[in-house]
mmCIF file of C-alpha atoms in Angstrom:
data_model
loop_
_atom_site.group_PDB
_atom_site.id
_atom_site.type_symbol
_atom_site.label_atom_id
_atom_site.label_comp_id
_atom_site.label_asym_id
_atom_site.label_seq_id
_atom_site.Cartn_x
_atom_site.Cartn_y
_atom_site.Cartn_z
ATOM 1 C CA MET B 1 -22.742 47.663 25.818
ATOM 2 C CA ASN B 2 -23.136 47.948 22.081
ATOM 3 C CA PRO B 3 -23.458 44.442 20.518
ATOM 4 C CA HIS B 4 -20.976 45.349 17.759
ATOM 5 C CA LEU B 5 -18.423 46.530 20.304
ATOM 6 C CA ARG B 6 -18.882 43.339 22.357
ATOM 7 C CA GLN B 7 -18.483 41.191 19.207
ATOM 8 C CA MET B 8 -15.335 43.118 18.277
ATOM 9 C CA GLU B 9 -13.830 42.525 21.735
ATOM 10 C CA GLU B 10 -14.672 38.802 21.577
ATOM 11 C CA ASP B 11 -13.125 38.549 18.121
ATOM 12 C CA ARG B 12 -10.016 40.361 19.316
ATOM 13 C CA ALA B 13 -9.698 37.977 22.280
ATOM 14 C CA LEU B 14 -10.015 34.972 19.962
ATOM 15 C CA ARG B 15 -7.448 36.469 17.592
ATOM 16 C CA ASP B 16 -4.997 37.090 20.434
ATOM 17 C CA ALA B 17 -5.466 33.550 21.754
ATOM 18 C CA ALA B 18 -4.876 32.098 18.282
ATOM 19 C CA ARG B 19 -1.790 34.275 17.828
ATOM 20 C CA GLY B 20 -0.407 32.987 21.134
ATOM 21 C CA LEU B 21 -0.964 29.370 20.050
ATOM 22 C CA VAL B 22 0.755 29.975 16.717
ATOM 23 C CA LYS B 23 3.730 31.670 18.404
ATOM 24 C CA ASN B 24 4.063 28.735 20.815
ATOM 25 C CA ASP B 25 3.921 26.265 17.919
ATOM 26 C CA ILE B 26 6.586 28.198 16.007
ATOM 27 C CA ALA B 27 8.845 28.317 19.062
ATOM 28 C CA HIS B 28 8.351 24.583 19.578
ATOM 29 C CA LEU B 29 9.173 23.854 15.926
ATOM 30 C CA LYS B 30 12.288 26.024 16.042
ATOM 31 C CA GLY B 31 13.557 24.190 19.090
ATOM 32 C CA ASP B 32 12.658 20.839 17.564
ATOM 33 C CA VAL B 33 14.483 21.642 14.296
ATOM 34 C CA GLU B 34 17.555 22.811 16.191
ATOM 35 C CA GLU B 35 17.523 19.568 18.179
ATOM 36 C CA LYS B 36 17.131 17.362 15.101
ATOM 37 C CA GLY B 37 18.188 18.805 11.735
ATOM 38 C CA ILE B 38 15.913 19.126 8.747
ATOM 39 C CA VAL B 39 17.872 16.567 6.698
ATOM 40 C CA ALA B 40 17.689 14.002 9.488
ATOM 41 C CA ARG B 41 13.966 14.690 9.880
ATOM 42 C CA ILE B 42 13.339 14.209 6.132
ATOM 43 C CA ALA B 43 15.412 11.026 6.114
ATOM 44 C CA SER B 44 13.540 9.551 9.070
ATOM 45 C CA SER B 45 10.187 10.470 7.497
ATOM 46 C CA ALA B 46 11.240 8.856 4.224
ATOM 47 C CA MET B 47 12.377 5.709 6.009
ATOM 48 C CA MET B 48 9.081 5.499 7.882
ATOM 49 C CA GLY B 49 7.229 5.877 4.588
ATOM 50 C CA VAL B 50 9.335 3.189 2.930
ATOM 51 C CA GLY B 51 8.787 0.918 5.905
ATOM 52 C CA ASP B 52 5.024 1.416 5.652
ATOM 53 C CA ILE B 53 5.030 0.696 1.917
ATOM 54 C CA VAL B 54 7.145 -2.449 2.316
ATOM 55 C CA GLY B 55 4.976 -3.650 5.196
ATOM 56 C CA GLU B 56 1.787 -3.130 3.205
ATOM 57 C CA GLY B 57 3.345 -4.843 0.184
ATOM 58 C CA ILE B 58 4.327 -7.873 2.255
ATOM 59 C CA GLU B 59 0.879 -8.044 3.822
ATOM 60 C CA LEU B 60 -0.788 -7.787 0.408
ATOM 61 C CA ALA B 61 1.481 -10.453 -1.063
ATOM 62 C CA GLU B 62 0.728 -12.815 1.814
ATOM 63 C CA ARG B 63 -3.010 -12.336 1.371
ATOM 64 C CA HIS B 64 -2.912 -12.860 -2.391
ATOM 65 C CA LYS B 65 -0.011 -15.258 -3.002
ATOM 66 C CA PRO B 66 -1.025 -16.632 -6.436
ATOM 67 C CA ALA B 67 -1.615 -13.129 -7.782
ATOM 68 C CA SER B 68 1.657 -11.872 -6.327
ATOM 69 C CA TYR B 69 3.563 -14.665 -8.074
ATOM 70 C CA GLY B 70 2.006 -13.658 -11.382
ATOM 71 C CA LEU B 71 2.722 -9.984 -10.817
ATOM 72 C CA GLY B 72 6.287 -10.830 -9.812
ATOM 73 C CA ALA B 73 6.765 -12.814 -13.005
ATOM 74 C CA VAL B 74 5.371 -9.992 -15.158
ATOM 75 C CA PHE B 75 7.565 -7.479 -13.364
ATOM 76 C CA ALA B 76 10.628 -9.696 -13.889
ATOM 77 C CA VAL B 77 9.900 -10.050 -17.617
ATOM 78 C CA VAL B 78 9.401 -6.313 -18.078
ATOM 79 C CA LEU B 79 12.512 -5.482 -16.079
ATOM 80 C CA GLY B 80 14.531 -8.137 -17.905
ATOM 81 C CA SER B 81 13.492 -6.946 -21.359
ATOM 82 C CA TRP B 82 14.259 -3.375 -20.383
ATOM 83 C CA ALA B 83 17.664 -4.338 -18.979
ATOM 84 C CA LEU B 84 18.569 -6.381 -22.062
ATOM 85 C CA GLY B 85 17.908 -3.578 -24.496
ATOM 86 C CA GLY B 86 14.231 -3.444 -25.158
ATOM 87 C CA GLY B 87 12.652 -3.957 -28.566
ATOM 88 C CA GLY B 88 15.499 -5.728 -30.350
ATOM 89 C CA SER B 89 15.274 -3.447 -33.382
ATOM 90 C CA ASP B 90 18.584 -2.293 -34.823
ATOM 91 C CA GLU B 91 16.907 0.306 -37.037
ATOM 92 C CA SER B 92 17.503 3.932 -36.285
ATOM 93 C CA ASP B 93 14.661 6.061 -35.028
ATOM 94 C CA ASP B 94 15.894 9.060 -37.029
ATOM 95 C CA GLU B 95 12.787 9.075 -39.218
ATOM 96 C CA ASP B 96 10.728 9.821 -36.133
ATOM 97 C CA TYR B 97 12.428 13.187 -35.942
ATOM 98 C CA ALA B 98 12.229 14.103 -39.630
ATOM 99 C CA TRP B 99 9.957 17.041 -38.836
ATOM 100 C CA ASP B 100 12.814 18.651 -36.926
ATOM 101 C CA GLU B 101 15.138 18.791 -39.928
ATOM 102 C CA LYS B 102 15.032 21.475 -42.615
ATOM 103 C CA ASP B 103 15.505 20.556 -46.288
#
């Protein structure tokens, strides 16, 4: 048998096997999505991600307690200054946008 013809038949068999696997995966996904909706799937994935982040944050804070207290204090100060109005300047920032106005 011609080596090119044999290679073509082997490639075709591999292609057909891969196509069958992809079709099975698609059918499985369709059934899985019908069983559990997309929104519920996204919500559960998000909750798992949040749980992982919180767990890692707690573990990191327990390993580095003095640093976590300092970071918590800095975060509280930044959040507090932002919540209370920021810079404390009553001046208007209109001059920052002077380039936008036409004389």
